[in-house]
Coordinates of C-alpha atoms and ligand atoms in Angstrom, one line a residue:
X270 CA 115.4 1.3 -104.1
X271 CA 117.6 1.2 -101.4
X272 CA 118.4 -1.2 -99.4
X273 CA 121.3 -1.7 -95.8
X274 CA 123.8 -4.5 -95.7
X275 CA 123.0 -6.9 -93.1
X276 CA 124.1 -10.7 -92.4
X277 CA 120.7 -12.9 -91.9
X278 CA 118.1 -10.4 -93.0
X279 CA 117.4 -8.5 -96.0
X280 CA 115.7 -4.4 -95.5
X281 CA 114.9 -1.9 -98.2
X282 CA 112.9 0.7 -98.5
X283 CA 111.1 2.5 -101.9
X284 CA 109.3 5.7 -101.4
X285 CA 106.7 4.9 -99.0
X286 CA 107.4 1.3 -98.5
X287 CA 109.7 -1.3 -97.5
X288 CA 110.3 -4.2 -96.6
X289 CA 111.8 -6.5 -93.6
X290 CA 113.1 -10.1 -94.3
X291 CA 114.4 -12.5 -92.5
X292 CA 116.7 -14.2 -94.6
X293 CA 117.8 -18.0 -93.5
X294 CA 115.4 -20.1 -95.5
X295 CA 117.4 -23.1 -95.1
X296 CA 117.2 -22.8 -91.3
X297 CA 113.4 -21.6 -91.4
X298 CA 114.7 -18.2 -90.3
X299 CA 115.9 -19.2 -87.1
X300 CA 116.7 -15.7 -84.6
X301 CA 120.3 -15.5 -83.7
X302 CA 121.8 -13.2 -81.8
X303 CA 122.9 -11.9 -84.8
X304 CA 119.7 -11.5 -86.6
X305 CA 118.0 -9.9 -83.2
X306 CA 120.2 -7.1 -83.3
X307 CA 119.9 -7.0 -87.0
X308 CA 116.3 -6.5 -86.8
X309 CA 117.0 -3.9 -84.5
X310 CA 119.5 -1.3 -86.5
X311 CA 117.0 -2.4 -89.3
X312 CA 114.3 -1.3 -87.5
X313 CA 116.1 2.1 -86.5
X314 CA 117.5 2.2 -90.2
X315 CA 113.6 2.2 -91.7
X316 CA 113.2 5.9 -89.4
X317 CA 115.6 7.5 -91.1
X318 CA 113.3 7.1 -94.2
X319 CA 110.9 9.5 -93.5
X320 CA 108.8 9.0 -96.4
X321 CA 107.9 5.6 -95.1
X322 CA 104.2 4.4 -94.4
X323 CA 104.6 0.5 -94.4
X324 CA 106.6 -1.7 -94.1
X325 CA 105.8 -5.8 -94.9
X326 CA 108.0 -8.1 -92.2
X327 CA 107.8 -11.6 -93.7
X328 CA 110.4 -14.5 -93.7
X329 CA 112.4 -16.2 -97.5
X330 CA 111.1 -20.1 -97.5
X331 CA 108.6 -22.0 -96.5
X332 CA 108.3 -20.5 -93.0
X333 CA 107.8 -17.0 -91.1
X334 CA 110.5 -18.3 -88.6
X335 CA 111.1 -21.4 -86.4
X336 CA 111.9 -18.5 -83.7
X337 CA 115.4 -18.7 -81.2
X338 CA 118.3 -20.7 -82.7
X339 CA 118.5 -23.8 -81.0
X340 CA 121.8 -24.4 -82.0
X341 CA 123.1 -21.8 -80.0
X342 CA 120.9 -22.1 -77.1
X343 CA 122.9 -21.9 -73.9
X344 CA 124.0 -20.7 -70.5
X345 CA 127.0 -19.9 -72.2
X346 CA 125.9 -17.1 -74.4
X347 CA 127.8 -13.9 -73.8
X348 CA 125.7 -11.4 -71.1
X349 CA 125.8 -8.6 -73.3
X350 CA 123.6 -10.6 -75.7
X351 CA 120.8 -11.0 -72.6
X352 CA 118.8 -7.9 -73.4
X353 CA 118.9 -8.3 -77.1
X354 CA 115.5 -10.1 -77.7
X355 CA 113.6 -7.5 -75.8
X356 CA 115.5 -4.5 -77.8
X357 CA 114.3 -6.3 -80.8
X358 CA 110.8 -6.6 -79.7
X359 CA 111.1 -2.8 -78.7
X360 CA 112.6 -1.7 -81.8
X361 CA 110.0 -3.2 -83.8
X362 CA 107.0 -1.8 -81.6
X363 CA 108.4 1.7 -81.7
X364 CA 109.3 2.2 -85.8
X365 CA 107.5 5.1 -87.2
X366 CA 105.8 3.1 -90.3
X367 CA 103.0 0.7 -89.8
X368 CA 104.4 -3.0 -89.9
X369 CA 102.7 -6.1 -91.5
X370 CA 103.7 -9.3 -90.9
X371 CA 103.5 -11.8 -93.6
X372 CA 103.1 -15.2 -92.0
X373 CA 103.6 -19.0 -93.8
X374 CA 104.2 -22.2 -92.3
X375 CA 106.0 -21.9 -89.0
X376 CA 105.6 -19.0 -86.6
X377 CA 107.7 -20.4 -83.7
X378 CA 108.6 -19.1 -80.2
X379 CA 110.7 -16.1 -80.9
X380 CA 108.9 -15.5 -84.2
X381 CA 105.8 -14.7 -82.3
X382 CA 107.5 -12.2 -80.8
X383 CA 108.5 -10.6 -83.4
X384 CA 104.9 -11.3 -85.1
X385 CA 103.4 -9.6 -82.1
X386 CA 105.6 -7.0 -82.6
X387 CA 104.1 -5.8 -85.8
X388 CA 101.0 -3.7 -86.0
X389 CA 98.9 -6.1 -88.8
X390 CA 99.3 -9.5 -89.1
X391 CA 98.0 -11.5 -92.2
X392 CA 98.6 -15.6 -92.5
X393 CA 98.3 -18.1 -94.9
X394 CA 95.2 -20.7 -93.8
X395 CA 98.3 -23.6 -93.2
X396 CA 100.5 -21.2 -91.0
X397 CA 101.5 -22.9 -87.7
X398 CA 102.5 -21.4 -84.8
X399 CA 104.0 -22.6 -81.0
X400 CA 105.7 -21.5 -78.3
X401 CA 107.9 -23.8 -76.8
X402 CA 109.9 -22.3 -74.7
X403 CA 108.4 -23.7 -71.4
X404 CA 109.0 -27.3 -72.8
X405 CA 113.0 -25.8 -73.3
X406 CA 112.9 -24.8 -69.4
X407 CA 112.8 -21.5 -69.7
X408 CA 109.9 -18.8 -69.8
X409 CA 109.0 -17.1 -72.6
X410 CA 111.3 -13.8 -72.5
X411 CA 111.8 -11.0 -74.7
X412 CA 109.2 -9.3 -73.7
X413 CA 107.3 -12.0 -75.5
X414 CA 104.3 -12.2 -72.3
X415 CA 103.7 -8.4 -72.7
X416 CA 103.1 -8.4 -76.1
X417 CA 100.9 -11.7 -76.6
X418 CA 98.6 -10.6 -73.3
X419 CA 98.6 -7.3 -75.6
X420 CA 97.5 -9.7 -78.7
X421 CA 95.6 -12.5 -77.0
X422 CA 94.2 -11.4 -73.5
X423 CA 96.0 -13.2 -70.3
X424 CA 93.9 -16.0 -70.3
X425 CA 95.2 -17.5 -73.8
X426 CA 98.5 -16.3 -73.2
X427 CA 99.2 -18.2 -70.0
X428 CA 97.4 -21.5 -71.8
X429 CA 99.6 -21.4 -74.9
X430 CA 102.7 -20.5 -72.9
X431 CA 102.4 -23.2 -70.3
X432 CA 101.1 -25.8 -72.5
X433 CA 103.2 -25.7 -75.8
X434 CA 100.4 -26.8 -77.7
X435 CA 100.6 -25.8 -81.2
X436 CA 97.7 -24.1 -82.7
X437 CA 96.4 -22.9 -86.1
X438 CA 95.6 -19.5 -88.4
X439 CA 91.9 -20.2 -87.5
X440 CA 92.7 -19.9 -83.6
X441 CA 95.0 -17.2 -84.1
X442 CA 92.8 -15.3 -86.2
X443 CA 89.7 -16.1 -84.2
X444 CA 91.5 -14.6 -81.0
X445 CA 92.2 -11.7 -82.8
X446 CA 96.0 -11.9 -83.4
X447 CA 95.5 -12.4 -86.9
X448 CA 93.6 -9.6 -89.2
X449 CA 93.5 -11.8 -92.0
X450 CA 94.2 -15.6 -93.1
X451 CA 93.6 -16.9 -96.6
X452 CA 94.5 -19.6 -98.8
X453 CA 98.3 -19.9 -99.0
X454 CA 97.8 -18.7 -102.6
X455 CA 96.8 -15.6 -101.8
X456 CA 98.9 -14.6 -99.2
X457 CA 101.1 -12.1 -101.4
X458 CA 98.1 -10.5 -102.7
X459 CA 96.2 -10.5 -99.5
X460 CA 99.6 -8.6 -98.2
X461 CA 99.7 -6.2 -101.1
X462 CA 95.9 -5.0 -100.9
X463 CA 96.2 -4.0 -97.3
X464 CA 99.4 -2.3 -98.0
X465 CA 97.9 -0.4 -100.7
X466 CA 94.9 0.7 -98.6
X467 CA 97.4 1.6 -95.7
X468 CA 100.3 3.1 -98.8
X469 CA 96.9 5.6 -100.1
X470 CA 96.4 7.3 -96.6
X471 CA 98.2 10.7 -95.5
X472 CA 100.8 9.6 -94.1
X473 CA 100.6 11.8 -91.0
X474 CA 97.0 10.4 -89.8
X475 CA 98.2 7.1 -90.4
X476 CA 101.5 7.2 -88.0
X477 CA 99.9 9.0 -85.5
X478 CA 97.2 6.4 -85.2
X479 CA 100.3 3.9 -85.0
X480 CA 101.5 5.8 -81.8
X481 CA 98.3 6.6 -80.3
X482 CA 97.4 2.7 -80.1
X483 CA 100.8 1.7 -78.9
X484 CA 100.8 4.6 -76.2
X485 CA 97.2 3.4 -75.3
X486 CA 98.2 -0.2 -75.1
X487 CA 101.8 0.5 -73.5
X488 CA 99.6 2.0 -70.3
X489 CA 97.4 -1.5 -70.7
X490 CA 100.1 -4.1 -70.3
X491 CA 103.0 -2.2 -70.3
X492 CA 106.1 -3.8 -72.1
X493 CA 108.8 -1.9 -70.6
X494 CA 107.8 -3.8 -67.3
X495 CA 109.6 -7.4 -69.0
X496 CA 112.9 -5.7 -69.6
X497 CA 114.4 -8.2 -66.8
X498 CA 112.8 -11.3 -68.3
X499 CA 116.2 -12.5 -69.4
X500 CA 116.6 -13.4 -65.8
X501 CA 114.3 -16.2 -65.5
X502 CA 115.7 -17.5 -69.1
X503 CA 119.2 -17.2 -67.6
X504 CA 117.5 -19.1 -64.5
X505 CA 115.6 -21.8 -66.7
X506 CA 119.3 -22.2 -68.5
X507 CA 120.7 -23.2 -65.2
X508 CA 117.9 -24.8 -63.8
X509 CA 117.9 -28.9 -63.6
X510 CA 114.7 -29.7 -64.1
X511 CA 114.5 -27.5 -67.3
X512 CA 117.5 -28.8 -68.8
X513 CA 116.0 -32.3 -68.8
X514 CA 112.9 -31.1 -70.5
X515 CA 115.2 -29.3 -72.9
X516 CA 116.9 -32.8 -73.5
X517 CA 114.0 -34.7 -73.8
X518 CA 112.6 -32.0 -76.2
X519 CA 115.6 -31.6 -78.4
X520 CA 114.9 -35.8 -78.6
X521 CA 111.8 -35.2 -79.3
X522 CA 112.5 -33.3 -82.5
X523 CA 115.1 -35.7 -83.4
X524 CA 113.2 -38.4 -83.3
X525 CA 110.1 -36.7 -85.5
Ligands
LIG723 N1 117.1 -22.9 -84.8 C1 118.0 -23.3 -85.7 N2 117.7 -24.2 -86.7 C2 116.5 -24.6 -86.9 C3 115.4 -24.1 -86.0 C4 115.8 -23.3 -84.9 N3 114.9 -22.8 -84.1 N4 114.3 -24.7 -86.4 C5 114.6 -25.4 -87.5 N5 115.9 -25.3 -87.8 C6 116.6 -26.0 -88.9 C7 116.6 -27.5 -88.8 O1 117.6 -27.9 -87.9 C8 116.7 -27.9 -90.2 O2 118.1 -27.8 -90.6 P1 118.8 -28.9 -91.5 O3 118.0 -29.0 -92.8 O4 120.2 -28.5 -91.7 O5 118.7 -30.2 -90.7 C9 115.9 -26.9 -91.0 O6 115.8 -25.7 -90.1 C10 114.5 -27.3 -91.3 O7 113.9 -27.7 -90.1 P2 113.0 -29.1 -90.1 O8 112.9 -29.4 -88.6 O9 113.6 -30.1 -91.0 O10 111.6 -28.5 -90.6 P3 110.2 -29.1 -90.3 O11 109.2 -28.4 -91.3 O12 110.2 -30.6 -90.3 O13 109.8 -28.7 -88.8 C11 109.6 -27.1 -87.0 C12 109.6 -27.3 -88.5 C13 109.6 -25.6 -86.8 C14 108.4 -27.8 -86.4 C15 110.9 -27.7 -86.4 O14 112.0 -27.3 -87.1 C16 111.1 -27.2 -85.0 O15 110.3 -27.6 -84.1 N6 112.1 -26.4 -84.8 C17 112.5 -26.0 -83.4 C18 111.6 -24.8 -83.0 C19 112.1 -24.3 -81.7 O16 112.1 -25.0 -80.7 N7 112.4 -23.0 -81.6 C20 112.9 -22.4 -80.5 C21 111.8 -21.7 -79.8 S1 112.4 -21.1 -78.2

């Protein structure tokens, strides 16, 4: 097996398969700066394998991950860092294998960007998922409202978005973002059927089905069009009346 040196995710690859983790359990796999632009050499690491077919994206612990990392959520953050979200989201939509996501408990913001940027999804029944961002003052960036239109249709999008309301596998699944939910249980082998299916097809077929259905769906909704989301989040990180709602959020949470 091999596998490439990174800081907050683990990738390795085996013959036809690897694998994509993100790796701060403790922090329920919060996204970084750092880990962004680790998924995104991981992402271009994985094409160098050329014998891949699949690989699983999943996240160590309890949760798929909580999505941005609050704690270093500011105006602050270095410019060069603006465009890193929507390189990761693109990184992850363009890989040659077929991705499955692996989703448990929380599946936050940010990590439903990086769900949505996986071709399969499969969740445990108990897997939450919500998109704060609007309640942080800022839009949903990264090329986040692409991809979930892509995933949900406009309607639920703009709902989930501009409401923050959490919602469930059975919603998810029942709009079609999820393929498959099952008991927490069986999650792993729920995974490792559907990559065996995928792992026994020719390998040529199976990638070229990938790119067909991204280039079909890249003329629907067109992801390329959010590269300058980053400037409403740099807007919401300046703006007044989304800094208070950040405040009274982070207090929120605090308060739990
Ligand atoms: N960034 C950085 N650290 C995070 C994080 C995030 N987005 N989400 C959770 N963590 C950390 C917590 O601070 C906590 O660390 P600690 O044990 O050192 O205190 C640890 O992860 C566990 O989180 P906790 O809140 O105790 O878990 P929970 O199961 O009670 O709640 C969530 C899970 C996801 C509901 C809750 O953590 C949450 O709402 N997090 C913020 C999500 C968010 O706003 N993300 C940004 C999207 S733009």
């Amino acid at each position: 097996m091999e596998s490439a040196l990174f800081e907050t995710i683990i990738a390795t690859a085996e013959g036809a398969r690897g694998a994509l983790t993100l790796n701060r359990p403790d922090k329920l796999n919060p996204l970084s700066s750092l880990t962004l632009h680790e998924i995104e050499l991981a992402a271009r690491w994985f094409d160098e394998h050329h014998d891949l077919k699949v690989v699983v994206v999943s996240g160590a612990g309890r949760s798929f991950s909580a999505g941005a990392d609050i704690t270093a959520f500011s105006e602050a953050a270095p410019m060069e860092d603006r465009q890193l979200g929507w390189r990761m989201a693109r990184a992850l939509d363009e890989m040659r294998a077929v991705t499955v996501a692996r989703i448990q408990g929380w599946c936050v913001g940010g990590g439903l960007v990086v769900a949505s940027g996986c071709d399969l999804r499969v969740a445990a029944d108990t897997a939450r998922f919500s998109i704060p961002e609007v309640d942080l003052g800022i839009p949903l960036a990264w090329g986040g409202i692409p991809r979930l239109v892509r995933e949900l249709g406009p309607a639920l999008t703009k709902e989930l978005v501009m409401t923050c309301r959490p919602f469930g596998a059975a919603e998810a699944r029942a709009a079609g973002f999820l393929n498959r939910v099952v008991p927490e249980a069986e999650l792993d082998g729920e995974v490792e059927a559907l990559v065996q299916v995928l792992l026994a097809k020719a390998k040529l077929a199976l990638l070229e089905t990938k790119a067909h259905v991204n280039a079909v769906t890249e003329s629907m909704v067109g992801t390329g069009r959010s590269w300058a989301d980053a400037d409403g989040l740099f807007a919401g990180l300046r703006d007044q009346e989304g800094r208070a709602s950040a405040l009274a959020y982070v207090e929120r949470l605090r308060n739990r």
